[in-house]
Short mmCIF file of C-alpha atoms in Angstrom, two decimals:
data_model
loop_
_atom_site.label_atom_id
_atom_site.label_comp_id
_atom_site.label_asym_id
_atom_site.label_seq_id
_atom_site.Cartn_x
_atom_site.Cartn_y
_atom_site.Cartn_z
CA MET A 1 -2.82 -22.67 14.49
CA SER A 2 -5.32 -25.50 14.70
CA ASN A 3 -7.95 -26.83 12.31
CA LEU A 4 -5.96 -26.15 9.14
CA SER A 5 -7.33 -27.86 6.05
CA THR A 6 -5.73 -30.52 3.89
CA ARG A 7 -4.92 -29.76 0.24
CA ALA A 8 -7.97 -31.83 -0.80
CA GLU A 9 -10.21 -29.83 1.55
CA GLN A 10 -8.83 -26.56 0.20
CA LEU A 11 -9.50 -27.62 -3.38
CA ALA A 12 -13.01 -28.75 -2.45
CA ALA A 13 -13.69 -25.38 -0.79
CA PHE A 14 -12.50 -23.53 -3.88
CA ASP A 15 -14.68 -25.72 -6.10
CA ARG A 16 -17.62 -24.91 -3.83
CA LEU A 17 -16.93 -21.19 -4.25
CA LEU A 18 -16.83 -21.52 -8.04
CA THR A 19 -20.17 -23.36 -7.94
CA ILE A 20 -21.77 -20.68 -5.76
CA MET A 21 -20.44 -17.98 -8.10
CA ASP A 22 -22.08 -19.78 -11.07
CA GLU A 23 -25.38 -19.94 -9.18
CA LEU A 24 -25.29 -16.30 -8.08
CA ARG A 25 -24.42 -15.10 -11.56
CA ALA A 26 -27.34 -17.07 -12.98
CA GLN A 27 -29.97 -16.34 -10.34
CA CYS A 28 -29.20 -13.22 -8.25
CA PRO A 29 -30.49 -9.92 -9.78
CA TRP A 30 -27.57 -7.92 -8.32
CA ASP A 31 -24.84 -10.38 -9.27
CA LYS A 32 -26.24 -10.74 -12.79
CA LYS A 33 -25.91 -6.99 -13.40
CA GLN A 34 -22.27 -6.62 -12.38
CA THR A 35 -19.47 -5.86 -14.85
CA THR A 36 -15.73 -5.48 -14.45
CA GLU A 37 -16.30 -1.71 -14.41
CA SER A 38 -18.99 -1.82 -11.72
CA LEU A 39 -16.84 -4.08 -9.52
CA ARG A 40 -13.72 -1.96 -9.85
CA HIS A 41 -14.43 0.61 -7.12
CA LEU A 42 -15.71 -2.14 -4.80
CA THR A 43 -12.46 -4.06 -5.27
CA ILE A 44 -10.45 -0.97 -4.35
CA GLU A 45 -12.58 -0.52 -1.23
CA GLU A 46 -12.10 -4.16 -0.22
CA THR A 47 -8.34 -3.80 -0.67
CA PHE A 48 -8.24 -0.86 1.71
CA GLU A 49 -10.37 -2.78 4.21
CA LEU A 50 -7.82 -5.60 4.06
CA SER A 51 -5.07 -3.04 4.65
CA ASP A 52 -6.89 -1.78 7.76
CA ALA A 53 -7.26 -5.33 9.11
CA ILE A 54 -3.55 -6.02 8.57
CA LEU A 55 -2.52 -2.83 10.36
CA GLU A 56 -4.85 -3.70 13.24
CA GLY A 57 -3.24 -7.16 13.44
CA ASN A 58 -6.64 -8.83 13.56
CA PRO A 59 -6.39 -12.35 12.05
CA GLU A 60 -10.17 -12.87 11.98
CA GLU A 61 -10.72 -9.62 10.08
CA ILE A 62 -7.80 -10.40 7.75
CA LYS A 63 -9.43 -13.74 6.94
CA LYS A 64 -12.77 -12.06 6.24
CA GLU A 65 -11.30 -9.35 4.03
CA LEU A 66 -9.15 -11.86 2.11
CA GLY A 67 -12.34 -13.80 1.47
CA ASP A 68 -13.99 -10.68 0.05
CA ILE A 69 -11.05 -10.09 -2.29
CA LEU A 70 -11.07 -13.75 -3.35
CA LEU A 71 -14.76 -13.36 -4.18
CA HIS A 72 -13.90 -10.44 -6.45
CA ILE A 73 -11.20 -12.46 -8.23
CA VAL A 74 -13.64 -15.31 -8.83
CA PHE A 75 -16.25 -12.77 -9.98
CA TYR A 76 -13.87 -11.22 -12.52
CA ALA A 77 -12.93 -14.68 -13.77
CA LYS A 78 -16.60 -15.60 -14.19
CA ILE A 79 -17.28 -12.45 -16.20
CA GLY A 80 -14.13 -13.10 -18.24
CA SER A 81 -15.36 -16.60 -19.09
CA GLU A 82 -18.76 -15.28 -20.15
CA GLU A 83 -17.06 -12.82 -22.49
CA GLY A 84 -14.76 -15.51 -23.83
CA ASN A 85 -11.60 -13.77 -22.65
CA PHE A 86 -10.33 -15.94 -19.78
CA ASP A 87 -11.56 -18.14 -16.94
CA MET A 88 -10.25 -19.22 -13.55
CA ALA A 89 -8.09 -21.97 -15.06
CA THR A 90 -6.42 -19.77 -17.69
CA LEU A 91 -6.00 -16.98 -15.13
CA THR A 92 -4.41 -19.31 -12.57
CA ASN A 93 -2.19 -21.12 -15.08
CA SER A 94 -1.00 -17.79 -16.44
CA LEU A 95 -0.04 -16.78 -12.90
CA CYS A 96 1.77 -20.09 -12.30
CA GLU A 97 3.76 -19.70 -15.53
CA LYS A 98 4.72 -16.12 -14.59
CA LEU A 99 5.91 -17.22 -11.15
CA ILE A 100 8.05 -19.96 -12.71
CA ARG A 101 9.56 -17.53 -15.25
CA ARG A 102 10.33 -14.94 -12.61
CA HIS A 103 11.97 -17.41 -10.22
CA PRO A 104 14.78 -18.81 -12.38
CA HIS A 105 16.80 -19.41 -9.21
CA ILE A 106 14.16 -22.00 -8.26
CA TYR A 107 13.05 -23.34 -11.65
CA GLY A 108 16.20 -22.69 -13.66
CA ASP A 109 19.96 -22.42 -13.28
CA THR A 110 20.18 -18.79 -12.12
CA ILE A 111 21.91 -18.25 -8.77
CA ALA A 112 20.27 -15.88 -6.28
CA GLN A 113 21.18 -16.37 -2.64
CA ASP A 114 19.77 -13.14 -1.21
CA GLU A 115 16.56 -11.13 -1.38
CA GLU A 116 18.09 -8.19 -3.25
CA THR A 117 19.30 -10.37 -6.13
CA VAL A 118 15.86 -11.98 -6.39
CA LYS A 119 14.21 -8.55 -6.62
CA GLN A 120 16.68 -7.36 -9.26
CA ASN A 121 16.12 -10.48 -11.35
CA TRP A 122 12.36 -10.07 -11.02
CA GLU A 123 12.47 -6.49 -12.33
CA LYS A 124 14.77 -7.38 -15.24
CA ILE A 125 12.57 -10.31 -16.29
CA LYS A 126 9.42 -8.20 -15.91
CA LEU A 127 10.92 -5.43 -18.04
CA LYS A 128 11.78 -7.94 -20.78
CA GLU A 129 8.33 -9.58 -20.65
CA LYS A 130 6.39 -6.35 -20.88
CA GLY A 131 8.62 -4.80 -23.48
CA ASN A 132 8.55 -1.48 -21.65
CA VAL A 133 10.69 1.26 -23.13
CA SER A 134 11.31 2.55 -19.61
CA VAL A 135 12.17 0.68 -16.41
CA LEU A 136 9.48 2.83 -14.78
CA GLY A 137 6.84 1.93 -17.37
CA GLY A 138 5.29 -0.68 -15.08
CA VAL A 139 4.45 1.76 -12.28
CA PRO A 140 0.65 2.33 -12.36
CA LYS A 141 -0.19 5.98 -13.00
CA SER A 142 -3.10 5.92 -10.56
CA LEU A 143 -1.07 4.78 -7.53
CA PRO A 144 -1.18 7.16 -4.54
CA ALA A 145 1.83 9.45 -4.71
CA LEU A 146 3.64 8.04 -1.65
CA ILE A 147 3.35 4.43 -2.83
CA LYS A 148 4.26 5.48 -6.37
CA ALA A 149 7.47 7.10 -5.07
CA MET A 150 8.36 3.83 -3.32
CA ARG A 151 7.77 1.77 -6.47
CA ILE A 152 9.73 4.20 -8.67
CA GLN A 153 12.70 3.97 -6.32
CA GLU A 154 12.47 0.18 -6.07
CA LYS A 155 12.39 -0.22 -9.85
CA ALA A 156 15.35 2.11 -10.31
CA ARG A 157 17.25 0.09 -7.71
CA GLY A 158 16.37 -3.08 -9.63
CA VAL A 159 18.67 -1.98 -12.46
CA GLY A 160 21.40 -0.66 -10.16
CA PHE A 161 20.44 3.03 -10.00
CA ASP A 162 20.63 3.68 -6.26
CA TRP A 163 22.78 5.07 -3.50
CA GLU A 164 25.48 2.81 -2.08
CA GLU A 165 25.35 3.88 1.58
CA LYS A 166 22.51 5.08 3.79
CA GLN A 167 24.64 8.04 4.91
CA GLN A 168 24.57 9.32 1.31
CA VAL A 169 20.79 9.13 1.33
CA TRP A 170 20.55 10.98 4.64
CA GLU A 171 22.85 13.72 3.30
CA LYS A 172 20.39 14.07 0.41
CA VAL A 173 17.53 14.45 2.90
CA GLU A 174 19.41 17.22 4.68
CA GLU A 175 20.22 18.90 1.36
CA GLU A 176 16.55 18.86 0.35
CA MET A 177 15.53 20.18 3.76
CA GLN A 178 17.84 23.16 3.33
CA GLU A 179 16.51 23.82 -0.17
CA PHE A 180 12.94 23.70 1.11
CA LYS A 181 13.82 26.01 3.97
CA ALA A 182 15.31 28.47 1.48
CA GLU A 183 11.92 28.66 -0.26
CA PHE A 184 9.78 28.51 2.87
CA ASN A 185 11.57 29.77 5.97
CA ALA A 186 9.19 29.80 8.93
CA ALA A 187 11.34 32.42 10.68
CA GLU A 188 10.85 34.96 7.90
CA GLU A 189 7.71 37.00 7.27
CA LYS A 190 8.22 37.49 3.54
CA GLU A 191 5.72 36.01 1.13
CA ILE A 192 6.86 32.70 -0.28
CA ASP A 193 6.83 31.45 -3.86
CA ARG A 194 4.34 28.61 -3.38
CA GLU A 195 5.17 26.98 -6.69
CA LYS A 196 8.86 26.68 -5.79
CA ALA A 197 8.10 25.73 -2.18
CA THR A 198 5.75 22.98 -3.36
CA GLY A 199 8.44 21.61 -5.65
CA GLU A 200 11.06 21.63 -2.91
CA PHE A 201 8.67 20.03 -0.44
CA GLY A 202 8.01 17.26 -2.95
CA ASP A 203 11.76 16.71 -3.31
CA LEU A 204 12.08 16.53 0.48
CA LEU A 205 9.31 13.95 0.77
CA PHE A 206 10.82 11.89 -2.05
CA SER A 207 14.21 11.86 -0.32
CA LEU A 208 12.65 10.87 3.03
CA ILE A 209 10.79 8.00 1.35
CA ASN A 210 14.07 6.96 -0.24
CA TYR A 211 15.81 6.94 3.14
CA ALA A 212 12.98 4.96 4.71
CA ARG A 213 13.28 2.37 1.94
CA PHE A 214 17.03 2.23 2.43
CA ILE A 215 16.70 1.36 6.12
CA ASP A 216 13.86 -1.08 5.45
CA ILE A 217 10.98 1.01 6.78
CA ASN A 218 7.77 1.05 4.75
CA PRO A 219 6.87 4.79 4.71
CA GLU A 220 3.23 4.11 3.82
CA GLU A 221 2.86 1.83 6.84
CA ALA A 222 4.78 4.25 9.06
CA LEU A 223 2.55 7.18 8.09
CA GLU A 224 -0.63 5.14 8.52
CA ARG A 225 0.47 4.04 11.99
CA THR A 226 0.99 7.70 12.89
CA ASN A 227 -2.46 8.52 11.45
CA LEU A 228 -4.04 5.83 13.63
CA LYS A 229 -2.09 7.03 16.67
CA PHE A 230 -3.28 10.59 16.12
CA ILE A 231 -6.90 9.45 15.69
CA LYS A 232 -6.75 7.44 18.91
CA ARG A 233 -5.28 10.33 20.89
CA PHE A 234 -7.64 12.91 19.40
CA GLN A 235 -10.67 10.75 20.17
CA TYR A 236 -9.41 10.42 23.75
CA LEU A 237 -9.22 14.21 23.85
CA GLU A 238 -12.79 14.49 22.52
CA ASN A 239 -14.18 11.99 25.02
CA ALA A 240 -12.29 13.45 27.99
CA ALA A 241 -13.48 16.96 27.14
CA LYS A 242 -17.06 15.74 26.76
CA GLU A 243 -16.94 13.97 30.13
CA ALA A 244 -15.72 17.23 31.67
CA GLY A 245 -18.66 19.08 30.10
CA LYS A 246 -16.44 21.07 27.74
CA ASN A 247 -16.75 21.86 24.05
CA LEU A 248 -13.54 21.53 22.02
CA SER A 249 -14.31 24.57 19.89
CA GLU A 250 -14.53 26.70 23.03
CA MET A 251 -11.36 25.37 24.69
CA THR A 252 -7.93 26.95 24.46
CA LEU A 253 -5.04 25.02 22.96
CA ALA A 254 -3.44 24.84 26.41
CA GLU A 255 -6.58 23.23 27.82
CA MET A 256 -6.67 20.69 25.00
CA ASP A 257 -2.97 19.94 25.49
CA VAL A 258 -3.73 18.68 29.02
CA TYR A 259 -5.97 15.94 27.63
CA TRP A 260 -3.63 15.32 24.71
CA ASN A 261 -0.75 14.64 27.08
CA GLU A 262 -3.00 12.34 29.10
CA ALA A 263 -3.73 10.42 25.88
CA LYS A 264 0.00 10.08 25.20
CA ARG A 265 0.56 8.66 28.69
CA HIS A 266 -2.23 6.15 28.16
#
């Protein structure tokens, strides 16, 4: 990659951003009104936009979305300084100190020669720092359920509570599948107990997420890729049907399958 900046140029650019933030906060009617609460939902939106750019593999969009998130961080720091709680320096130094504490294999005498040991040390140090009663206390309650399942499993693994072999995890997946099938058998016409079926389906999903983690697949990323693939194929189906003068709602499933299979070939 060409045209990368020197450390001095990077620091100058960050100083410029801080100056602009001061000016906007003092002079812009919209910026002056913002609070940490009003920015919160915008920050969440920007984070998802960054996620989209990463999945699309678009470096220019990733750069743009990272810039938007950096703006939010600077904005929060500015508000924090106005309220006398923290500023960019205290925020950044606090982060630096945390990184040093949580990397004793770099800044101390702890030995960690593989990624798994580093992660386990991180979780143990974090647990001690936060004083959580539970290892799982640091998992945000508002996380989406799939991501929360991943984090719960990772934290449990951090203290040694995990399967030893991937075959054991797959056997658990098969066990949960059978239990779900017992509550919701598609071949049977009897009415199902939805409460039990929902519980068993949740167990099945949890075990699949666990297996994905065990074989180093990010289930959130995998599902989102499938979502994007479905959208692309379905939009092909819509466009192809429109070009043929057909209305999807009036087509049979067999007719739609023709275009769907074309989309898969493309």
